[in-house]
Amino acid sequence: MREYAFELALCGAIEDEETLVARQLGAHVQGRRIIDVVAIEPGPAVDRRAAITDGTIPSAAIEAPVGPGTARALRDVFPDRRPEQRGRLVERAVQAGFFERERVGGDPAVRQVCRYPERWFDRLVGIENKPDLDRPGDLQGQLQTDVSLGIFDAVVLATASHVTGAHRNRIPEEVGIWQFDPESGERDVLRDPTSLATDRTGIEILDRMPGQTDIRTVSPSEKARARRRLAERAYGKGWRTFDYPGCTRCVPGDGPTETAPYCEWAGRIVDPASECGPDCRGYESGECPPVDLTARRANASPWRPDPEGRTRRQAGLDRYE
């Protein structure tokens, strides 16, 4: 099974009412690291987060010096941004239901509709997929980057291969190992991951060259912002990032790959964005199958679609909740 299909099957298998799942997200601070899968264990404030928006709240809006109590002029909220950048940031935050527009002394201003619920997520687990360990690529370097940086609470390698002692020796000891069967959805935990110190200074590996490795230290506050940004993107994106092509031969899969696009002509899960269309020899134009990916995600996880949004209520003089 190709890595794309393996990834979709794993996402379908681990998603449940206590786990939010997303795929292909940036897991770095200044470097370049794309993690295959992120699994989020919700925190006590997840319902408050779900009530704001079903999309991603922009990090710049969360970090901006503005709260729900008093509106602030845009020039004071984003002093280092050009006017057109301010406008784009505000538009994204308003569309997300996190900012509302007002005016202060005739100038454009914004206010948060509610306080950001920092504790909406608890643990972040990063999962690197490598169905075939005989073709590892830069697996060791990728996993070592995840461990040394420590954005995730835990890191796991998922594979369909038989894991030998030689394989284990090439994998950082902090990394857990799952043997996963994408056909049945069965998962064997061969090694539990070690909990990583997300609240301590991390080391980000930026580049590797023969005889030289470029690194930088990452402060706990930088890591906290990166974790929040990653969690927000995961909440808004999810893992069903595909659209069904207009082909009668592309239908929903079975078992762990339920809702994933299965091509009857190719006999496998396909990536519609790169493999489907009139250029495919098996393509037969027709209507897309009636698959409601939004409803499926809502039924299978803590994510909630199309919330009513949060409205402010005054709790005291100049104080809002």
mmCIF file of N, CA, C and O in Angstrom, residues 143-211:
data_model
loop_
_atom_site.group_PDB
_atom_site.id
_atom_site.type_symbol
_atom_site.label_atom_id
_atom_site.label_comp_id
_atom_site.label_asym_id
_atom_site.label_seq_id
_atom_site.Cartn_x
_atom_site.Cartn_y
_atom_site.Cartn_z
ATOM 1 N N LEU A 143 13.131 12.147 12.840
ATOM 2 C CA LEU A 143 12.707 11.810 14.197
ATOM 3 C C LEU A 143 13.607 12.458 15.243
ATOM 4 O O LEU A 143 13.137 12.880 16.301
ATOM 5 N N GLN A 144 14.909 12.547 14.948
ATOM 6 C CA GLN A 144 15.811 13.197 15.897
ATOM 7 C C GLN A 144 15.484 14.676 16.021
ATOM 8 O O GLN A 144 15.569 15.261 17.112
ATOM 9 N N THR A 145 15.072 15.297 14.925
ATOM 10 C CA THR A 145 14.643 16.698 14.958
ATOM 11 C C THR A 145 13.434 16.866 15.868
ATOM 12 O O THR A 145 13.373 17.778 16.700
ATOM 13 N N ASP A 146 12.453 15.966 15.730
ATOM 14 C CA ASP A 146 11.245 16.045 16.553
ATOM 15 C C ASP A 146 11.571 15.885 18.039
ATOM 16 O O ASP A 146 11.029 16.599 18.890
ATOM 17 N N VAL A 147 12.465 14.954 18.343
ATOM 18 C CA VAL A 147 12.806 14.681 19.744
ATOM 19 C C VAL A 147 13.577 15.837 20.356
ATOM 20 O O VAL A 147 13.284 16.290 21.471
ATOM 21 N N SER A 148 14.562 16.348 19.642
ATOM 22 C CA SER A 148 15.405 17.406 20.213
ATOM 23 C C SER A 148 14.659 18.730 20.328
ATOM 24 O O SER A 148 14.898 19.512 21.251
ATOM 25 N N LEU A 149 13.730 18.991 19.410
ATOM 26 C CA LEU A 149 12.962 20.233 19.474
ATOM 27 C C LEU A 149 11.920 20.179 20.590
ATOM 28 O O LEU A 149 11.749 21.134 21.353
ATOM 29 N N GLY A 150 11.195 19.071 20.684
ATOM 30 C CA GLY A 150 10.248 18.900 21.779
ATOM 31 C C GLY A 150 8.986 19.718 21.677
ATOM 32 O O GLY A 150 8.446 20.150 22.698
ATOM 33 N N ILE A 151 8.478 19.931 20.470
ATOM 34 C CA ILE A 151 7.163 20.555 20.323
ATOM 35 C C ILE A 151 6.061 19.572 20.703
ATOM 36 O O ILE A 151 5.042 19.948 21.289
ATOM 37 N N PHE A 152 6.271 18.318 20.375
ATOM 38 C CA PHE A 152 5.288 17.286 20.682
ATOM 39 C C PHE A 152 5.510 16.734 22.086
ATOM 40 O O PHE A 152 6.631 16.658 22.569
ATOM 41 N N ASP A 153 4.414 16.302 22.701
ATOM 42 C CA ASP A 153 4.520 15.608 23.982
ATOM 43 C C ASP A 153 5.073 14.206 23.784
ATOM 44 O O ASP A 153 5.683 13.642 24.704
ATOM 45 N N ALA A 154 4.861 13.646 22.614
ATOM 46 C CA ALA A 154 5.381 12.328 22.292
ATOM 47 C C ALA A 154 5.486 12.202 20.778
ATOM 48 O O ALA A 154 4.737 12.850 20.032
ATOM 49 N N VAL A 155 6.415 11.350 20.329
ATOM 50 C CA VAL A 155 6.626 11.113 18.902
ATOM 51 C C VAL A 155 6.567 9.610 18.653
ATOM 52 O O VAL A 155 7.114 8.817 19.433
ATOM 53 N N VAL A 156 5.890 9.235 17.561
ATOM 54 C CA VAL A 156 5.687 7.826 17.243
ATOM 55 C C VAL A 156 6.041 7.580 15.785
ATOM 56 O O VAL A 156 5.768 8.416 14.918
ATOM 57 N N LEU A 157 6.635 6.430 15.526
ATOM 58 C CA LEU A 157 6.840 5.943 14.162
ATOM 59 C C LEU A 157 5.790 4.876 13.884
ATOM 60 O O LEU A 157 5.642 3.925 14.656
ATOM 61 N N ALA A 158 5.035 5.022 12.793
ATOM 62 C CA ALA A 158 4.045 4.029 12.380
ATOM 63 C C ALA A 158 4.535 3.337 11.123
ATOM 64 O O ALA A 158 4.929 3.996 10.153
ATOM 65 N N THR A 159 4.513 2.013 11.113
ATOM 66 C CA THR A 159 5.022 1.255 9.976
ATOM 67 C C THR A 159 4.195 -0.005 9.766
ATOM 68 O O THR A 159 3.546 -0.506 10.696
ATOM 69 N N ALA A 160 4.221 -0.508 8.527
ATOM 70 C CA ALA A 160 3.605 -1.801 8.223
ATOM 71 C C ALA A 160 4.664 -2.897 8.174
ATOM 72 O O ALA A 160 4.336 -4.075 8.046
ATOM 73 N N SER A 161 5.928 -2.524 8.289
ATOM 74 C CA SER A 161 7.032 -3.473 8.175
ATOM 75 C C SER A 161 7.219 -4.289 9.451
ATOM 76 O O SER A 161 6.796 -3.885 10.546
ATOM 77 N N HIS A 162 7.882 -5.418 9.306
ATOM 78 C CA HIS A 162 8.393 -6.143 10.467
ATOM 79 C C HIS A 162 9.568 -5.339 11.006
ATOM 80 O O HIS A 162 10.466 -4.975 10.261
ATOM 81 N N VAL A 163 9.539 -5.029 12.288
ATOM 82 C CA VAL A 163 10.553 -4.172 12.885
ATOM 83 C C VAL A 163 11.649 -5.033 13.504
ATOM 84 O O VAL A 163 11.408 -5.784 14.460
ATOM 85 N N THR A 164 12.846 -4.933 12.958
ATOM 86 C CA THR A 164 13.978 -5.720 13.428
ATOM 87 C C THR A 164 14.781 -4.937 14.472
ATOM 88 O O THR A 164 14.570 -3.743 14.688
ATOM 89 N N GLY A 165 15.737 -5.620 15.078
ATOM 90 C CA GLY A 165 16.629 -4.951 16.014
ATOM 91 C C GLY A 165 17.440 -3.868 15.335
ATOM 92 O O GLY A 165 17.712 -2.813 15.935
ATOM 93 N N ALA A 166 17.815 -4.107 14.090
ATOM 94 C CA ALA A 166 18.567 -3.088 13.350
ATOM 95 C C ALA A 166 17.730 -1.838 13.136
ATOM 96 O O ALA A 166 18.231 -0.708 13.221
ATOM 97 N N HIS A 167 16.447 -2.023 12.840
ATOM 98 C CA HIS A 167 15.557 -0.868 12.679
ATOM 99 C C HIS A 167 15.475 -0.075 13.982
ATOM 100 O O HIS A 167 15.569 1.154 13.985
ATOM 101 N N ARG A 168 15.288 -0.773 15.099
ATOM 102 C CA ARG A 168 15.166 -0.105 16.392
ATOM 103 C C ARG A 168 16.411 0.708 16.717
ATOM 104 O O ARG A 168 16.323 1.799 17.288
ATOM 105 N N ASN A 169 17.558 0.188 16.362
ATOM 106 C CA ASN A 169 18.816 0.880 16.663
ATOM 107 C C ASN A 169 18.966 2.179 15.883
ATOM 108 O O ASN A 169 19.726 3.064 16.292
ATOM 109 N N ARG A 170 18.259 2.299 14.774
ATOM 110 C CA ARG A 170 18.355 3.515 13.963
ATOM 111 C C ARG A 170 17.281 4.537 14.329
ATOM 112 O O ARG A 170 17.244 5.627 13.763
ATOM 113 N N ILE A 171 16.401 4.165 15.245
ATOM 114 C CA ILE A 171 15.312 5.052 15.654
ATOM 115 C C ILE A 171 15.624 5.598 17.040
ATOM 116 O O ILE A 171 15.952 4.827 17.945
ATOM 117 N N PRO A 172 15.566 6.914 17.248
ATOM 118 C CA PRO A 172 15.817 7.459 18.595
ATOM 119 C C PRO A 172 14.992 6.732 19.646
ATOM 120 O O PRO A 172 13.810 6.441 19.441
ATOM 121 N N GLU A 173 15.633 6.428 20.781
ATOM 122 C CA GLU A 173 14.984 5.606 21.799
ATOM 123 C C GLU A 173 13.739 6.258 22.401
ATOM 124 O O GLU A 173 12.880 5.586 22.965
ATOM 125 N N GLU A 174 13.613 7.578 22.262
ATOM 126 C CA GLU A 174 12.424 8.270 22.784
ATOM 127 C C GLU A 174 11.188 8.052 21.919
ATOM 128 O O GLU A 174 10.059 8.339 22.347
ATOM 129 N N VAL A 175 11.395 7.587 20.703
ATOM 130 C CA VAL A 175 10.294 7.455 19.739
ATOM 131 C C VAL A 175 9.568 6.125 19.928
ATOM 132 O O VAL A 175 10.191 5.060 19.964
ATOM 133 N N GLY A 176 8.257 6.199 20.045
ATOM 134 C CA GLY A 176 7.458 4.983 20.114
ATOM 135 C C GLY A 176 7.340 4.335 18.747
ATOM 136 O O GLY A 176 7.571 4.977 17.711
ATOM 137 N N ILE A 177 6.970 3.054 18.718
ATOM 138 C CA ILE A 177 6.851 2.317 17.461
ATOM 139 C C ILE A 177 5.500 1.612 17.418
ATOM 140 O O ILE A 177 5.159 0.854 18.337
ATOM 141 N N TRP A 178 4.749 1.887 16.358
ATOM 142 C CA TRP A 178 3.489 1.194 16.110
ATOM 143 C C TRP A 178 3.634 0.352 14.849
ATOM 144 O O TRP A 178 4.141 0.836 13.827
ATOM 145 N N GLN A 179 3.189 -0.878 14.920
ATOM 146 C CA GLN A 179 3.063 -1.695 13.708
ATOM 147 C C GLN A 179 1.589 -1.685 13.334
ATOM 148 O O GLN A 179 0.738 -2.142 14.101
ATOM 149 N N PHE A 180 1.303 -1.145 12.171
ATOM 150 C CA PHE A 180 -0.082 -0.868 11.790
ATOM 151 C C PHE A 180 -0.438 -1.598 10.508
ATOM 152 O O PHE A 180 0.310 -1.555 9.518
ATOM 153 N N ASP A 181 -1.583 -2.286 10.526
ATOM 154 C CA ASP A 181 -2.109 -2.979 9.351
ATOM 155 C C ASP A 181 -3.200 -2.111 8.741
ATOM 156 O O ASP A 181 -4.296 -2.007 9.299
ATOM 157 N N PRO A 182 -2.934 -1.463 7.607
ATOM 158 C CA PRO A 182 -3.926 -0.544 7.040
ATOM 159 C C PRO A 182 -5.173 -1.247 6.498
ATOM 160 O O PRO A 182 -6.208 -0.604 6.316
ATOM 161 N N GLU A 183 -5.082 -2.536 6.250
ATOM 162 C CA GLU A 183 -6.253 -3.255 5.739
ATOM 163 C C GLU A 183 -7.264 -3.516 6.846
ATOM 164 O O GLU A 183 -8.473 -3.337 6.658
ATOM 165 N N SER A 184 -6.776 -3.937 8.017
ATOM 166 C CA SER A 184 -7.673 -4.273 9.127
ATOM 167 C C SER A 184 -7.838 -3.135 10.121
ATOM 168 O O SER A 184 -8.796 -3.109 10.902
ATOM 169 N N GLY A 185 -6.876 -2.203 10.143
ATOM 170 C CA GLY A 185 -6.889 -1.137 11.122
ATOM 171 C C GLY A 185 -6.303 -1.541 12.464
ATOM 172 O O GLY A 185 -6.319 -0.751 13.412
ATOM 173 N N GLU A 186 -5.761 -2.743 12.551
ATOM 174 C CA GLU A 186 -5.175 -3.203 13.812
ATOM 175 C C GLU A 186 -3.813 -2.548 14.031
ATOM 176 O O GLU A 186 -3.020 -2.402 13.092
ATOM 177 N N ARG A 187 -3.561 -2.188 15.291
ATOM 178 C CA ARG A 187 -2.326 -1.496 15.637
ATOM 179 C C ARG A 187 -1.696 -2.153 16.850
ATOM 180 O O ARG A 187 -2.319 -2.277 17.898
ATOM 181 N N ASP A 188 -0.443 -2.577 16.687
ATOM 182 C CA ASP A 188 0.315 -3.161 17.789
ATOM 183 C C ASP A 188 1.355 -2.153 18.258
ATOM 184 O O ASP A 188 2.126 -1.626 17.452
ATOM 185 N N VAL A 189 1.372 -1.889 19.548
ATOM 186 C CA VAL A 189 2.349 -0.974 20.119
ATOM 187 C C VAL A 189 3.600 -1.773 20.469
ATOM 188 O O VAL A 189 3.620 -2.535 21.437
ATOM 189 N N LEU A 190 4.635 -1.620 19.658
ATOM 190 C CA LEU A 190 5.879 -2.337 19.881
ATOM 191 C C LEU A 190 6.757 -1.643 20.910
ATOM 192 O O LEU A 190 7.561 -2.283 21.584
ATOM 193 N N ARG A 191 6.613 -0.327 20.998
ATOM 194 C CA ARG A 191 7.364 0.436 21.991
ATOM 195 C C ARG A 191 6.611 1.707 22.313
ATOM 196 O O ARG A 191 6.202 2.441 21.419
ATOM 197 N N ASP A 192 6.413 1.964 23.598
ATOM 198 C CA ASP A 192 5.750 3.206 24.016
ATOM 199 C C ASP A 192 6.718 4.379 23.878
ATOM 200 O O ASP A 192 7.913 4.243 24.157
ATOM 201 N N PRO A 193 6.213 5.538 23.484
ATOM 202 C CA PRO A 193 7.092 6.711 23.383
ATOM 203 C C PRO A 193 7.418 7.281 24.754
ATOM 204 O O PRO A 193 6.653 7.122 25.708
ATOM 205 N N THR A 194 8.552 7.943 24.835
ATOM 206 C CA THR A 194 8.939 8.667 26.046
ATOM 207 C C THR A 194 8.317 10.060 26.006
ATOM 208 O O THR A 194 8.330 10.721 24.967
ATOM 209 N N SER A 195 7.773 10.505 27.128
ATOM 210 C CA SER A 195 7.229 11.861 27.184
ATOM 211 C C SER A 195 8.352 12.879 27.043
ATOM 212 O O SER A 195 9.388 12.761 27.707
ATOM 213 N N LEU A 196 8.156 13.868 26.180
ATOM 214 C CA LEU A 196 9.171 14.875 25.919
ATOM 215 C C LEU A 196 8.905 16.128 26.759
ATOM 216 O O LEU A 196 7.763 16.420 27.117
ATOM 217 N N ALA A 197 9.965 16.868 27.022
ATOM 218 C CA ALA A 197 9.873 18.064 27.875
ATOM 219 C C ALA A 197 9.476 19.271 27.029
ATOM 220 O O ALA A 197 10.334 20.021 26.557
ATOM 221 N N THR A 198 8.185 19.464 26.844
ATOM 222 C CA THR A 198 7.716 20.574 26.013
ATOM 223 C C THR A 198 7.894 21.927 26.689
ATOM 224 O O THR A 198 7.834 22.960 26.015
ATOM 225 N N ASP A 199 8.104 21.929 28.007
ATOM 226 C CA ASP A 199 8.234 23.195 28.745
ATOM 227 C C ASP A 199 9.695 23.598 28.982
ATOM 228 O O ASP A 199 9.958 24.502 29.756
ATOM 229 N N ARG A 200 10.614 22.927 28.295
ATOM 230 C CA ARG A 200 12.024 23.258 28.440
ATOM 231 C C ARG A 200 12.604 23.720 27.105
ATOM 232 O O ARG A 200 12.003 23.522 26.047
ATOM 233 N N THR A 201 13.764 24.325 27.154
ATOM 234 C CA THR A 201 14.443 24.780 25.941
ATOM 235 C C THR A 201 14.691 23.593 25.012
ATOM 236 O O THR A 201 15.106 22.516 25.449
ATOM 237 N N GLY A 202 14.419 23.787 23.726
ATOM 238 C CA GLY A 202 14.637 22.739 22.736
ATOM 239 C C GLY A 202 15.754 23.106 21.781
ATOM 240 O O GLY A 202 16.217 24.250 21.738
ATOM 241 N N ILE A 203 16.186 22.123 21.016
ATOM 242 C CA ILE A 203 17.208 22.312 19.995
ATOM 243 C C ILE A 203 16.584 21.995 18.642
ATOM 244 O O ILE A 203 16.142 20.864 18.403
ATOM 245 N N GLU A 204 16.544 22.992 17.782
ATOM 246 C CA GLU A 204 15.983 22.789 16.446
ATOM 247 C C GLU A 204 17.114 22.572 15.448
ATOM 248 O O GLU A 204 18.021 23.398 15.332
ATOM 249 N N ILE A 205 17.047 21.452 14.758
ATOM 250 C CA ILE A 205 18.041 21.139 13.730
ATOM 251 C C ILE A 205 17.582 21.778 12.421
ATOM 252 O O ILE A 205 16.535 21.433 11.878
ATOM 253 N N LEU A 206 18.365 22.722 11.937
ATOM 254 C CA LEU A 206 17.981 23.478 10.746
ATOM 255 C C LEU A 206 18.491 22.856 9.466
ATOM 256 O O LEU A 206 17.820 22.856 8.440
ATOM 257 N N ASP A 207 19.725 22.345 9.500
ATOM 258 C CA ASP A 207 20.319 21.806 8.274
ATOM 259 C C ASP A 207 21.434 20.833 8.635
ATOM 260 O O ASP A 207 22.110 21.000 9.660
ATOM 261 N N ARG A 208 21.585 19.824 7.815
ATOM 262 C CA ARG A 208 22.668 18.866 7.984
ATOM 263 C C ARG A 208 23.500 18.821 6.712
ATOM 264 O O ARG A 208 22.965 18.700 5.616
ATOM 265 N N MET A 209 24.794 18.897 6.902
ATOM 266 C CA MET A 209 25.741 18.753 5.804
ATOM 267 C C MET A 209 26.862 17.849 6.280
ATOM 268 O O MET A 209 27.034 17.663 7.493
ATOM 269 N N PRO A 210 27.639 17.272 5.372
ATOM 270 C CA PRO A 210 28.738 16.413 5.801
ATOM 271 C C PRO A 210 29.671 17.145 6.760
ATOM 272 O O PRO A 210 30.237 18.179 6.431
ATOM 273 N N GLY A 211 29.770 16.627 7.979
ATOM 274 C CA GLY A 211 30.661 17.213 8.966
ATOM 275 C C GLY A 211 30.134 18.443 9.666
ATOM 276 O O GLY A 211 30.844 19.065 10.461
#
